[in-house]
PDB file of C-alpha atoms and ligand atoms in Angstrom:
ATOM      1  CA  UNK V1152      -5.385   8.224  14.385  1.00 56.00           C
ATOM      2  CA  UNK V1153      -5.918  10.688  11.557  1.00 77.00           C
ATOM      3  CA  UNK V1154      -8.619  10.178   8.966  1.00 89.00           C
ATOM      4  CA  UNK V1155      -7.352   8.793   5.705  1.00 94.00           C
ATOM      5  CA  UNK V1156      -9.063   8.222   2.344  1.00 97.00           C
ATOM      6  CA  UNK V1157      -8.453   6.455  -0.931  1.00 98.00           C
ATOM      7  CA  UNK V1158     -10.274   6.044  -4.201  1.00 98.00           C
ATOM      8  CA  UNK V1159     -10.142   3.734  -7.199  1.00 98.00           C
ATOM      9  CA  UNK V1160     -12.197   2.796 -10.237  1.00 98.00           C
ATOM     10  CA  UNK V1161     -13.434  -0.736  -9.545  1.00 98.00           C
ATOM     11  CA  UNK V1162     -13.221  -2.095 -13.086  1.00 98.00           C
ATOM     12  CA  UNK V1163     -15.711  -4.882 -13.815  1.00 98.00           C
ATOM     13  CA  UNK V1164     -14.911  -8.217 -15.519  1.00 98.00           C
ATOM     14  CA  UNK V1165     -16.052 -10.503 -18.276  1.00 98.00           C
ATOM     15  CA  UNK V1166     -15.440 -14.265 -18.401  1.00 98.00           C
ATOM     16  CA  UNK V1167     -13.869 -15.191 -21.740  1.00 98.00           C
ATOM     17  CA  UNK V1168     -14.089 -18.877 -20.753  1.00 97.00           C
ATOM     18  CA  UNK V1169     -16.061 -20.368 -17.867  1.00 97.00           C
ATOM     19  CA  UNK V1170     -16.398 -24.063 -17.060  1.00 94.00           C
ATOM     20  CA  UNK V1171     -18.353 -25.426 -14.097  1.00 92.00           C
ATOM     21  CA  UNK V1172     -16.678 -28.543 -12.701  1.00 89.00           C
ATOM     22  CA  UNK V1173     -17.490 -30.755  -9.705  1.00 83.00           C
ATOM     23  CA  UNK V1174     -19.901 -29.783  -6.961  1.00 85.00           C
ATOM     24  CA  UNK V1175     -18.196 -29.879  -3.567  1.00 89.00           C
ATOM     25  CA  UNK V1176     -19.899 -31.333  -0.487  1.00 91.00           C
ATOM     26  CA  UNK V1177     -20.246 -27.688   0.682  1.00 90.00           C
ATOM     27  CA  UNK V1178     -22.614 -27.107  -2.256  1.00 87.00           C
ATOM     28  CA  UNK V1179     -20.120 -24.854  -4.030  1.00 91.00           C
ATOM     29  CA  UNK V1180     -18.788 -25.756  -7.459  1.00 92.00           C
ATOM     30  CA  UNK V1181     -15.239 -25.903  -8.683  1.00 92.00           C
ATOM     31  CA  UNK V1182     -14.712 -23.483 -11.553  1.00 94.00           C
ATOM     32  CA  UNK V1183     -12.264 -22.897 -14.349  1.00 95.00           C
ATOM     33  CA  UNK V1184     -12.416 -19.439 -15.863  1.00 97.00           C
ATOM     34  CA  UNK V1185     -10.507 -16.890 -17.907  1.00 98.00           C
ATOM     35  CA  UNK V1186     -11.135 -13.424 -16.468  1.00 98.00           C
ATOM     36  CA  UNK V1187     -10.551 -10.094 -18.200  1.00 98.00           C
ATOM     37  CA  UNK V1188     -11.102  -6.713 -16.589  1.00 98.00           C
ATOM     38  CA  UNK V1189     -12.931  -4.080 -18.626  1.00 98.00           C
ATOM     39  CA  UNK V1190     -12.677  -0.283 -18.462  1.00 98.00           C
ATOM     40  CA  UNK V1191     -16.243   0.124 -17.138  1.00 98.00           C
ATOM     41  CA  UNK V1192     -16.147   0.415 -13.359  1.00 98.00           C
ATOM     42  CA  UNK V1193     -17.762   1.915 -10.264  1.00 97.00           C
ATOM     43  CA  UNK V1194     -15.953   4.732  -8.479  1.00 98.00           C
ATOM     44  CA  UNK V1195     -15.218   3.521  -4.954  1.00 98.00           C
ATOM     45  CA  UNK V1196     -14.010   5.842  -2.190  1.00 98.00           C
ATOM     46  CA  UNK V1197     -13.201   4.685   1.337  1.00 98.00           C
ATOM     47  CA  UNK V1198     -12.554   7.042   4.210  1.00 98.00           C
ATOM     48  CA  UNK V1199     -11.363   5.705   7.537  1.00 96.00           C
ATOM     49  CA  UNK V1200     -13.785   7.138  10.074  1.00 89.00           C
ATOM     50  CA  UNK V1201     -13.195   6.204  13.720  1.00 91.00           C
ATOM     51  CA  UNK V1202     -16.304   4.918  15.464  1.00 90.00           C
ATOM     52  CA  UNK V1203     -18.479   4.939  12.365  1.00 93.00           C
ATOM     53  CA  UNK V1204     -19.547   2.463   9.668  1.00 95.00           C
ATOM     54  CA  UNK V1205     -21.421   3.677   6.615  1.00 95.00           C
ATOM     55  CA  UNK V1206     -22.056   2.848   2.973  1.00 96.00           C
ATOM     56  CA  UNK V1207     -23.498   5.201   0.394  1.00 94.00           C
ATOM     57  CA  UNK V1208     -24.378   4.017  -3.096  1.00 93.00           C
ATOM     58  CA  UNK V1209     -25.446   6.339  -5.868  1.00 92.00           C
ATOM     59  CA  UNK V1210     -25.702   6.294  -9.603  1.00 89.00           C
ATOM     60  CA  UNK V1211     -27.940   4.912 -12.310  1.00 69.00           C
ATOM     61  CA  UNK V1212     -27.369   1.260 -11.630  1.00 60.00           C
ATOM     62  CA  UNK V1213     -28.072   1.688  -7.902  1.00 55.00           C
ATOM     63  CA  UNK V1214     -31.557   3.075  -8.376  1.00 53.00           C
ATOM     64  CA  UNK V1215     -33.135  -0.219  -9.387  1.00 53.00           C
ATOM     65  CA  UNK V1216     -33.647  -1.195  -5.729  1.00 56.00           C
ATOM     66  CA  UNK V1217     -31.341  -4.153  -6.274  1.00 62.00           C
ATOM     67  CA  UNK V1218     -28.754  -3.126  -3.720  1.00 70.00           C
ATOM     68  CA  UNK V1219     -30.197  -4.562  -0.475  1.00 75.00           C
ATOM     69  CA  UNK V1220     -29.247  -3.446   3.062  1.00 82.00           C
ATOM     70  CA  UNK V1221     -25.700  -2.050   3.597  1.00 84.00           C
ATOM     71  CA  UNK V1222     -24.594  -4.863   5.963  1.00 85.00           C
ATOM     72  CA  UNK V1223     -25.240  -7.436   3.231  1.00 88.00           C
ATOM     73  CA  UNK V1224     -23.333  -5.422   0.612  1.00 94.00           C
ATOM     74  CA  UNK V1225     -20.107  -7.135  -0.413  1.00 96.00           C
ATOM     75  CA  UNK V1226     -18.125  -3.872  -0.180  1.00 97.00           C
ATOM     76  CA  UNK V1227     -19.248  -3.447   3.434  1.00 97.00           C
ATOM     77  CA  UNK V1228     -18.442  -7.089   4.206  1.00 97.00           C
ATOM     78  CA  UNK V1229     -14.987  -6.623   2.646  1.00 98.00           C
ATOM     79  CA  UNK V1230     -14.272  -3.674   4.954  1.00 98.00           C
ATOM     80  CA  UNK V1231     -15.571  -5.628   7.969  1.00 97.00           C
ATOM     81  CA  UNK V1232     -13.411  -8.632   7.050  1.00 98.00           C
ATOM     82  CA  UNK V1233     -10.320  -6.420   6.632  1.00 98.00           C
ATOM     83  CA  UNK V1234     -10.954  -4.710   9.986  1.00 98.00           C
ATOM     84  CA  UNK V1235     -11.566  -8.036  11.743  1.00 97.00           C
ATOM     85  CA  UNK V1236      -8.343  -9.500  10.334  1.00 98.00           C
ATOM     86  CA  UNK V1237      -6.042  -6.527  10.926  1.00 98.00           C
ATOM     87  CA  UNK V1238      -7.642  -4.213  13.509  1.00 97.00           C
ATOM     88  CA  UNK V1239      -7.597  -1.412  10.895  1.00 97.00           C
ATOM     89  CA  UNK V1240      -9.582   0.710  10.333  1.00 97.00           C
ATOM     90  CA  UNK V1241     -11.581   1.343  13.492  1.00 95.00           C
ATOM     91  CA  UNK V1242     -14.400   2.678  11.303  1.00 97.00           C
ATOM     92  CA  UNK V1243     -15.101   3.310   7.625  1.00 97.00           C
ATOM     93  CA  UNK V1244     -17.252   5.363   5.272  1.00 97.00           C
ATOM     94  CA  UNK V1245     -17.632   3.753   1.843  1.00 97.00           C
ATOM     95  CA  UNK V1246     -18.964   5.750  -1.077  1.00 97.00           C
ATOM     96  CA  UNK V1247     -19.820   3.955  -4.333  1.00 97.00           C
ATOM     97  CA  UNK V1248     -20.811   5.663  -7.552  1.00 96.00           C
ATOM     98  CA  UNK V1249     -22.477   2.820  -9.451  1.00 95.00           C
ATOM     99  CA  UNK V1250     -21.825   2.580 -13.168  1.00 96.00           C
ATOM    100  CA  UNK V1251     -21.793  -1.198 -13.563  1.00 95.00           C
ATOM    101  CA  UNK V1252     -25.210  -2.838 -13.895  1.00 93.00           C
ATOM    102  CA  UNK V1253     -26.161  -4.887 -10.818  1.00 90.00           C
ATOM    103  CA  UNK V1254     -26.834  -8.647 -11.013  1.00 88.00           C
ATOM    104  CA  UNK V1255     -25.517  -8.723 -14.559  1.00 94.00           C
ATOM    105  CA  UNK V1256     -22.596 -11.182 -14.444  1.00 96.00           C
ATOM    106  CA  UNK V1257     -20.053  -8.367 -14.683  1.00 97.00           C
ATOM    107  CA  UNK V1258     -18.757  -8.728 -11.119  1.00 97.00           C
ATOM    108  CA  UNK V1259     -19.723  -5.160 -10.191  1.00 96.00           C
ATOM    109  CA  UNK V1260     -20.345  -5.897  -6.498  1.00 96.00           C
ATOM    110  CA  UNK V1261     -17.260  -8.134  -6.318  1.00 98.00           C
ATOM    111  CA  UNK V1262     -15.138  -5.425  -7.963  1.00 98.00           C
ATOM    112  CA  UNK V1263     -16.367  -2.955  -5.325  1.00 98.00           C
ATOM    113  CA  UNK V1264     -15.324  -5.438  -2.604  1.00 98.00           C
ATOM    114  CA  UNK V1265     -11.926  -5.893  -4.275  1.00 98.00           C
ATOM    115  CA  UNK V1266     -11.565  -2.108  -4.466  1.00 98.00           C
ATOM    116  CA  UNK V1267     -12.329  -1.723  -0.742  1.00 98.00           C
ATOM    117  CA  UNK V1268      -9.678  -4.336   0.132  1.00 98.00           C
ATOM    118  CA  UNK V1269      -7.094  -2.642  -2.111  1.00 98.00           C
ATOM    119  CA  UNK V1270      -7.867   0.825  -0.755  1.00 98.00           C
ATOM    120  CA  UNK V1271      -7.696  -0.288   2.888  1.00 98.00           C
ATOM    121  CA  UNK V1272      -4.429  -2.072   2.203  1.00 98.00           C
ATOM    122  CA  UNK V1273      -3.032   1.105   0.616  1.00 98.00           C
ATOM    123  CA  UNK V1274      -4.083   3.165   3.660  1.00 98.00           C
ATOM    124  CA  UNK V1275      -3.127   0.675   6.351  1.00 97.00           C
ATOM    125  CA  UNK V1276      -0.036   1.340   8.500  1.00 96.00           C
ATOM    126  CA  UNK V1277       0.633  -2.433   8.351  1.00 97.00           C
ATOM    127  CA  UNK V1278      -0.559  -3.713   4.944  1.00 98.00           C
ATOM    128  CA  UNK V1279      -1.307  -7.399   4.350  1.00 98.00           C
ATOM    129  CA  UNK V1280       0.785  -9.431   1.926  1.00 97.00           C
ATOM    130  CA  UNK V1281      -0.828 -10.194  -1.473  1.00 95.00           C
ATOM    131  CA  UNK V1282      -1.462 -13.807  -0.311  1.00 94.00           C
ATOM    132  CA  UNK V1283      -3.179 -12.642   2.906  1.00 97.00           C
ATOM    133  CA  UNK V1284      -5.321 -10.190   0.935  1.00 97.00           C
ATOM    134  CA  UNK V1285      -6.351 -12.985  -1.484  1.00 96.00           C
ATOM    135  CA  UNK V1286      -7.385 -15.194   1.425  1.00 96.00           C
ATOM    136  CA  UNK V1287      -9.758 -12.451   2.637  1.00 97.00           C
ATOM    137  CA  UNK V1288     -11.024 -11.947  -0.922  1.00 98.00           C
ATOM    138  CA  UNK V1289     -11.670 -15.669  -1.458  1.00 97.00           C
ATOM    139  CA  UNK V1290     -13.955 -15.831   1.571  1.00 97.00           C
ATOM    140  CA  UNK V1291     -16.161 -13.111   0.023  1.00 97.00           C
ATOM    141  CA  UNK V1292     -16.952 -14.841  -3.300  1.00 96.00           C
ATOM    142  CA  UNK V1293     -15.517 -16.497  -6.396  1.00 96.00           C
ATOM    143  CA  UNK V1294     -14.982 -13.275  -8.398  1.00 98.00           C
ATOM    144  CA  UNK V1295     -13.416 -11.248  -5.584  1.00 98.00           C
ATOM    145  CA  UNK V1296      -9.853 -12.698  -5.635  1.00 98.00           C
ATOM    146  CA  UNK V1297      -9.273 -11.780  -9.298  1.00 98.00           C
ATOM    147  CA  UNK V1298     -10.868  -8.378  -8.725  1.00 98.00           C
ATOM    148  CA  UNK V1299      -8.434  -7.769  -5.836  1.00 98.00           C
ATOM    149  CA  UNK V1300      -5.288  -8.440  -7.891  1.00 98.00           C
ATOM    150  CA  UNK V1301      -3.312  -5.906  -9.898  1.00 96.00           C
ATOM    151  CA  UNK V1302      -3.625  -8.103 -12.998  1.00 98.00           C
ATOM    152  CA  UNK V1303      -6.231  -7.368 -15.681  1.00 98.00           C
ATOM    153  CA  UNK V1304      -6.124 -10.886 -17.191  1.00 98.00           C
ATOM    154  CA  UNK V1305      -5.908 -14.274 -15.446  1.00 98.00           C
ATOM    155  CA  UNK V1306      -6.860 -17.916 -15.639  1.00 98.00           C
ATOM    156  CA  UNK V1307      -8.522 -18.892 -12.350  1.00 98.00           C
ATOM    157  CA  UNK V1308      -9.724 -22.160 -10.881  1.00 96.00           C
ATOM    158  CA  UNK V1309     -10.908 -23.729  -7.628  1.00 95.00           C
ATOM    159  CA  UNK V1310     -13.374 -21.197  -6.267  1.00 94.00           C
ATOM    160  CA  UNK V1311     -11.591 -18.454  -8.130  1.00 95.00           C
ATOM    161  CA  UNK V1312      -8.839 -18.116  -5.539  1.00 93.00           C
ATOM    162  CA  UNK V1313      -6.201 -20.002  -7.538  1.00 96.00           C
ATOM    163  CA  UNK V1314      -4.837 -17.960 -10.412  1.00 97.00           C
ATOM    164  CA  UNK V1315      -2.325 -17.886 -13.200  1.00 97.00           C
ATOM    165  CA  UNK V1316      -1.884 -14.185 -13.942  1.00 97.00           C
ATOM    166  CA  UNK V1317      -1.276 -13.487 -17.620  1.00 97.00           C
ATOM    167  CA  UNK V1318       0.208 -10.707 -19.701  1.00 97.00           C
ATOM    168  CA  UNK V1319      -2.726  -8.547 -20.854  1.00 97.00           C
ATOM    169  CA  UNK V1320      -3.787  -8.824 -24.493  1.00 98.00           C
ATOM    170  CA  UNK V1321      -4.092  -5.721 -26.687  1.00 98.00           C
ATOM    171  CA  UNK V1322      -7.243  -3.780 -25.813  1.00 98.00           C
ATOM    172  CA  UNK V1323     -10.366  -4.677 -27.784  1.00 98.00           C
ATOM    173  CA  UNK V1324     -13.766  -3.002 -28.081  1.00 98.00           C
ATOM    174  CA  UNK V1325     -16.437  -4.701 -25.986  1.00 98.00           C
ATOM    175  CA  UNK V1326     -20.197  -4.352 -26.378  1.00 98.00           C
ATOM    176  CA  UNK V1327     -22.270  -5.276 -23.324  1.00 98.00           C
ATOM    177  CA  UNK V1328     -25.843  -6.169 -24.255  1.00 98.00           C
ATOM    178  CA  UNK V1329     -28.012  -5.848 -21.147  1.00 97.00           C
ATOM    179  CA  UNK V1330     -31.293  -7.767 -20.995  1.00 96.00           C
ATOM    180  CA  UNK V1331     -33.639  -6.112 -18.529  1.00 89.00           C
ATOM    181  CA  UNK V1332     -33.596  -9.010 -16.048  1.00 93.00           C
ATOM    182  CA  UNK V1333     -31.045 -10.375 -13.600  1.00 91.00           C
ATOM    183  CA  UNK V1334     -30.258 -14.047 -13.029  1.00 94.00           C
ATOM    184  CA  UNK V1335     -29.824 -15.591  -9.593  1.00 93.00           C
ATOM    185  CA  UNK V1336     -26.344 -17.143  -9.379  1.00 93.00           C
ATOM    186  CA  UNK V1337     -27.363 -20.083  -7.106  1.00 93.00           C
ATOM    187  CA  UNK V1338     -30.233 -20.860  -9.484  1.00 95.00           C
ATOM    188  CA  UNK V1339     -27.932 -20.751 -12.516  1.00 96.00           C
ATOM    189  CA  UNK V1340     -25.532 -23.179 -10.797  1.00 94.00           C
ATOM    190  CA  UNK V1341     -28.488 -25.488 -10.176  1.00 92.00           C
ATOM    191  CA  UNK V1342     -29.523 -25.336 -13.852  1.00 94.00           C
ATOM    192  CA  UNK V1343     -25.975 -26.192 -14.928  1.00 92.00           C
ATOM    193  CA  UNK V1344     -25.553 -29.101 -12.532  1.00 85.00           C
ATOM    194  CA  UNK V1345     -28.956 -30.533 -13.472  1.00 86.00           C
ATOM    195  CA  UNK V1346     -27.930 -30.332 -17.128  1.00 81.00           C
ATOM    196  CA  UNK V1347     -24.512 -31.827 -16.467  1.00 74.00           C
ATOM    197  CA  UNK V1348     -25.988 -34.692 -14.420  1.00 66.00           C
ATOM    198  CA  UNK V1349     -23.060 -36.949 -13.599  1.00 59.00           C
ATOM    199  CA  UNK V1350     -21.216 -36.045 -16.788  1.00 65.00           C
ATOM    200  CA  UNK V1351     -17.477 -36.078 -16.185  1.00 65.00           C
ATOM    201  CA  UNK V1352     -15.783 -32.836 -17.325  1.00 69.00           C
ATOM    202  CA  UNK V1353     -14.207 -33.209 -20.736  1.00 75.00           C
ATOM    203  CA  UNK V1354     -10.420 -33.280 -20.922  1.00 82.00           C
ATOM    204  CA  UNK V1355      -8.976 -29.855 -21.655  1.00 85.00           C
ATOM    205  CA  UNK V1356      -5.558 -29.045 -23.046  1.00 88.00           C
ATOM    206  CA  UNK V1357      -4.683 -25.344 -23.131  1.00 90.00           C
ATOM    207  CA  UNK V1358      -1.450 -24.409 -24.888  1.00 90.00           C
ATOM    208  CA  UNK V1359       0.274 -21.584 -22.988  1.00 91.00           C
ATOM    209  CA  UNK V1360       0.541 -19.739 -26.320  1.00 92.00           C
ATOM    210  CA  UNK V1361      -3.259 -19.792 -26.673  1.00 93.00           C
ATOM    211  CA  UNK V1362      -3.516 -17.392 -23.762  1.00 96.00           C
ATOM    212  CA  UNK V1363      -1.209 -14.931 -25.499  1.00 97.00           C
ATOM    213  CA  UNK V1364      -3.428 -13.964 -28.431  1.00 98.00           C
ATOM    214  CA  UNK V1365      -7.060 -13.168 -29.151  1.00 98.00           C
ATOM    215  CA  UNK V1366      -7.117 -15.971 -31.743  1.00 97.00           C
ATOM    216  CA  UNK V1367      -5.980 -18.463 -29.105  1.00 97.00           C
ATOM    217  CA  UNK V1368      -8.450 -17.171 -26.521  1.00 97.00           C
ATOM    218  CA  UNK V1369     -11.297 -17.336 -29.058  1.00 97.00           C
ATOM    219  CA  UNK V1370     -10.517 -21.038 -29.588  1.00 95.00           C
ATOM    220  CA  UNK V1371     -11.123 -21.849 -25.893  1.00 95.00           C
ATOM    221  CA  UNK V1372     -13.970 -19.345 -25.319  1.00 97.00           C
ATOM    222  CA  UNK V1373     -17.327 -20.590 -24.033  1.00 96.00           C
ATOM    223  CA  UNK V1374     -19.486 -20.488 -20.931  1.00 97.00           C
ATOM    224  CA  UNK V1375     -21.200 -23.510 -19.344  1.00 95.00           C
ATOM    225  CA  UNK V1376     -23.981 -21.249 -18.040  1.00 96.00           C
ATOM    226  CA  UNK V1377     -24.984 -20.078 -21.494  1.00 96.00           C
ATOM    227  CA  UNK V1378     -27.027 -23.025 -22.730  1.00 95.00           C
ATOM    228  CA  UNK V1379     -29.076 -23.606 -19.563  1.00 95.00           C
ATOM    229  CA  UNK V1380     -29.668 -19.870 -19.135  1.00 96.00           C
ATOM    230  CA  UNK V1381     -30.599 -19.400 -22.816  1.00 97.00           C
ATOM    231  CA  UNK V1382     -33.089 -22.310 -22.566  1.00 96.00           C
ATOM    232  CA  UNK V1383     -34.989 -20.276 -19.979  1.00 96.00           C
ATOM    233  CA  UNK V1384     -34.310 -16.857 -21.526  1.00 97.00           C
ATOM    234  CA  UNK V1385     -34.273 -17.081 -25.357  1.00 97.00           C
ATOM    235  CA  UNK V1386     -33.181 -13.415 -25.627  1.00 98.00           C
ATOM    236  CA  UNK V1387     -29.680 -14.527 -24.505  1.00 98.00           C
ATOM    237  CA  UNK V1388     -29.141 -16.679 -27.606  1.00 98.00           C
ATOM    238  CA  UNK V1389     -30.572 -13.959 -29.820  1.00 98.00           C
ATOM    239  CA  UNK V1390     -28.204 -11.288 -28.446  1.00 98.00           C
ATOM    240  CA  UNK V1391     -25.255 -13.623 -28.921  1.00 98.00           C
ATOM    241  CA  UNK V1392     -26.268 -14.253 -32.562  1.00 98.00           C
ATOM    242  CA  UNK V1393     -26.684 -10.529 -33.269  1.00 98.00           C
ATOM    243  CA  UNK V1394     -23.253  -9.688 -31.788  1.00 98.00           C
ATOM    244  CA  UNK V1395     -21.597 -12.473 -33.801  1.00 98.00           C
ATOM    245  CA  UNK V1396     -23.368 -11.222 -36.936  1.00 97.00           C
ATOM    246  CA  UNK V1397     -22.013  -7.719 -36.221  1.00 97.00           C
ATOM    247  CA  UNK V1398     -18.454  -9.065 -36.281  1.00 97.00           C
ATOM    248  CA  UNK V1399     -17.723 -10.065 -32.662  1.00 98.00           C
ATOM    249  CA  UNK V1400     -14.904 -12.618 -32.445  1.00 98.00           C
ATOM    250  CA  UNK V1401     -16.327 -13.817 -29.100  1.00 98.00           C
ATOM    251  CA  UNK V1402     -20.013 -13.359 -28.168  1.00 98.00           C
ATOM    252  CA  UNK V1403     -21.290 -15.053 -25.027  1.00 98.00           C
ATOM    253  CA  UNK V1404     -22.848 -14.766 -21.590  1.00 98.00           C
ATOM    254  CA  UNK V1405     -20.669 -13.231 -18.849  1.00 98.00           C
ATOM    255  CA  UNK V1406     -20.632 -15.133 -15.545  1.00 98.00           C
ATOM    256  CA  UNK V1407     -24.098 -16.498 -14.831  1.00 97.00           C
ATOM    257  CA  UNK V1408     -25.628 -13.589 -16.785  1.00 93.00           C
ATOM    258  CA  UNK V1409     -27.593 -11.813 -17.806  1.00 96.00           C
ATOM    259  CA  UNK V1410     -25.099  -9.685 -19.779  1.00 98.00           C
ATOM    260  CA  UNK V1411     -24.118 -10.963 -23.209  1.00 98.00           C
ATOM    261  CA  UNK V1412     -20.833  -9.420 -24.336  1.00 98.00           C
ATOM    262  CA  UNK V1413     -19.142  -9.181 -27.716  1.00 98.00           C
ATOM    263  CA  UNK V1414     -15.386  -8.677 -28.206  1.00 98.00           C
ATOM    264  CA  UNK V1415     -14.579  -6.872 -31.467  1.00 98.00           C
ATOM    265  CA  UNK V1416     -11.282  -6.561 -33.352  1.00 98.00           C
ATOM    266  CA  UNK V1417     -12.515  -3.414 -35.123  1.00 97.00           C
ATOM    267  CA  UNK V1418     -14.848  -0.752 -33.714  1.00 96.00           C
ATOM    268  CA  UNK V1419     -18.407  -2.077 -34.042  1.00 97.00           C
ATOM    269  CA  UNK V1420     -21.037  -0.229 -36.089  1.00 96.00           C
ATOM    270  CA  UNK V1421     -23.103   1.237 -33.243  1.00 96.00           C
ATOM    271  CA  UNK V1422     -26.021   2.376 -35.387  1.00 96.00           C
ATOM    272  CA  UNK V1423     -26.413  -1.058 -36.947  1.00 95.00           C
ATOM    273  CA  UNK V1424     -26.113  -2.734 -33.541  1.00 96.00           C
ATOM    274  CA  UNK V1425     -28.672  -0.470 -31.933  1.00 93.00           C
ATOM    275  CA  UNK V1426     -31.089  -1.230 -34.753  1.00 96.00           C
ATOM    276  CA  UNK V1427     -30.760  -4.997 -34.306  1.00 97.00           C
ATOM    277  CA  UNK V1428     -30.050  -5.563 -30.568  1.00 98.00           C
ATOM    278  CA  UNK V1429     -33.244  -5.969 -28.542  1.00 96.00           C
ATOM    279  CA  UNK V1430     -31.467  -4.792 -25.364  1.00 96.00           C
ATOM    280  CA  UNK V1431     -29.630  -1.640 -24.298  1.00 96.00           C
ATOM    281  CA  UNK V1432     -25.922  -1.667 -25.161  1.00 97.00           C
ATOM    282  CA  UNK V1433     -22.956  -0.290 -23.216  1.00 97.00           C
ATOM    283  CA  UNK V1434     -19.656   0.266 -25.024  1.00 98.00           C
ATOM    284  CA  UNK V1435     -16.358  -0.331 -23.262  1.00 98.00           C
ATOM    285  CA  UNK V1436     -12.953  -1.971 -23.848  1.00 98.00           C
ATOM    286  CA  UNK V1437     -10.887  -4.719 -22.308  1.00 98.00           C
ATOM    287  CA  UNK V1438      -8.439  -3.217 -19.799  1.00 98.00           C
ATOM    288  CA  UNK V1439      -4.675  -3.426 -20.255  1.00 98.00           C
ATOM    289  CA  UNK V1440      -4.012  -2.430 -16.657  1.00 98.00           C
ATOM    290  CA  UNK V1441      -5.717  -2.341 -13.297  1.00 98.00           C
ATOM    291  CA  UNK V1442      -6.251   1.232 -12.131  1.00 98.00           C
ATOM    292  CA  UNK V1443      -4.001   2.114  -9.173  1.00 98.00           C
ATOM    293  CA  UNK V1444      -5.459   3.225  -5.833  1.00 98.00           C
ATOM    294  CA  UNK V1445      -5.264   6.985  -5.367  1.00 98.00           C
ATOM    295  CA  UNK V1446      -4.518   8.013  -1.771  1.00 97.00           C
ATOM    296  CA  UNK V1447      -6.489  11.218  -1.148  1.00 97.00           C
ATOM    297  CA  UNK V1448      -5.461  12.289   2.353  1.00 79.00           C
TER     298      UNK V1448
HETATM  299  O1  C5P T1504     -19.820 -16.453  -4.994  1.00 88.73           O
HETATM  300  P1  C5P T1504     -21.208 -15.976  -4.731  1.00 88.73           P
HETATM  301  O2  C5P T1504     -21.453 -15.592  -3.316  1.00 88.73           O
HETATM  302  O3  C5P T1504     -21.698 -14.979  -5.723  1.00 88.73           O
HETATM  303  O4  C5P T1504     -22.130 -17.271  -4.960  1.00 88.73           O
HETATM  304  C1  C5P T1504     -23.535 -17.265  -4.827  1.00 88.73           C
HETATM  305  C2  C5P T1504     -24.046 -18.710  -4.822  1.00 88.73           C
HETATM  306  O5  C5P T1504     -23.704 -19.362  -6.050  1.00 88.73           O
HETATM  307  C3  C5P T1504     -23.456 -19.603  -3.740  1.00 88.73           C
HETATM  308  O6  C5P T1504     -24.181 -19.497  -2.557  1.00 88.73           O
HETATM  309  C4  C5P T1504     -23.597 -20.992  -4.374  1.00 88.73           C
HETATM  310  O7  C5P T1504     -24.917 -21.463  -4.272  1.00 88.73           O
HETATM  311  C5  C5P T1504     -23.340 -20.712  -5.827  1.00 88.73           C
HETATM  312  N1  C5P T1504     -21.919 -20.913  -6.161  1.00 88.73           N
HETATM  313  C6  C5P T1504     -21.448 -22.190  -6.395  1.00 88.73           C
HETATM  314  N2  C5P T1504     -20.121 -22.384  -6.696  1.00 88.73           N
HETATM  315  C7  C5P T1504     -19.267 -21.326  -6.792  1.00 88.73           C
HETATM  316  C8  C5P T1504     -19.734 -20.028  -6.580  1.00 88.73           C
HETATM  317  C9  C5P T1504     -21.073 -19.856  -6.260  1.00 88.73           C
HETATM  318  O8  C5P T1504     -22.209 -23.153  -6.336  1.00 88.73           O
HETATM  319  N3  C5P T1504     -17.983 -21.546  -7.096  1.00 88.73           N
END
């Protein structure tokens, strides 16, 4: 079989709303979340390479030593899962140019895994159906199914594998404030469930119209991880306050952190933000489309 290759920008995500519901007997928690892709993404290239398996990661965000061994990398595991399920490819070489901070609640690693699945499906002589691809994605983690779809905006529940895909909202400026620490996801889930105790989730009524405008989305915004994480890391609350003060219509933790993002209706004043934010800032926008896979050869 000839060597084939594909490439895509693995756009990261923010969670505009995130609720942690019941803990299953497996230890995993049911979630309810509103995902939006952002323009910031890693560049992921996959080459089918008979008899070989490799992963190369480069770029600023990869130098922090936070990447771990290749076999544990979610992008590698995505390729292995695809090959095990379909028999294609017989080998792979994955190349990731890291631009998304690692361990930051932006789904960078999950977006890379989603990108690998999409690329392999674009190269495969017998592609999987969208439902089959989602089943593979769901086994890799709660953010991977959304980051495998072609939709930039979706309400997801269960373990992230059940989704209502939504028409994208108009693009907005997003500021990502990056505290210098990462937060362990299992630990953050533990903090939330300790705080929730046996509290029954509050009733929630979402009007379909609310998901069609930024005003509606702002009304249901929030993240159950924010309070327990901010209790242990006061900088989180401070960054959220600064972003709100700078005009963000939504300012909150993304995923289990540690990134605090702000969504702005008008371009934010970068000089003023840099003077008041006690964390590095990255400027991006919400995405209105998911970048298509480019088949290279
Ligand atoms: O999905 P991911 O592999 O990133 O999850 C890491 C850990 O976070 C899991 O091992 C589990 O402890 C916790 N988790 C959870 N409920 C979810 C997702 C993750 O409790 N829906």
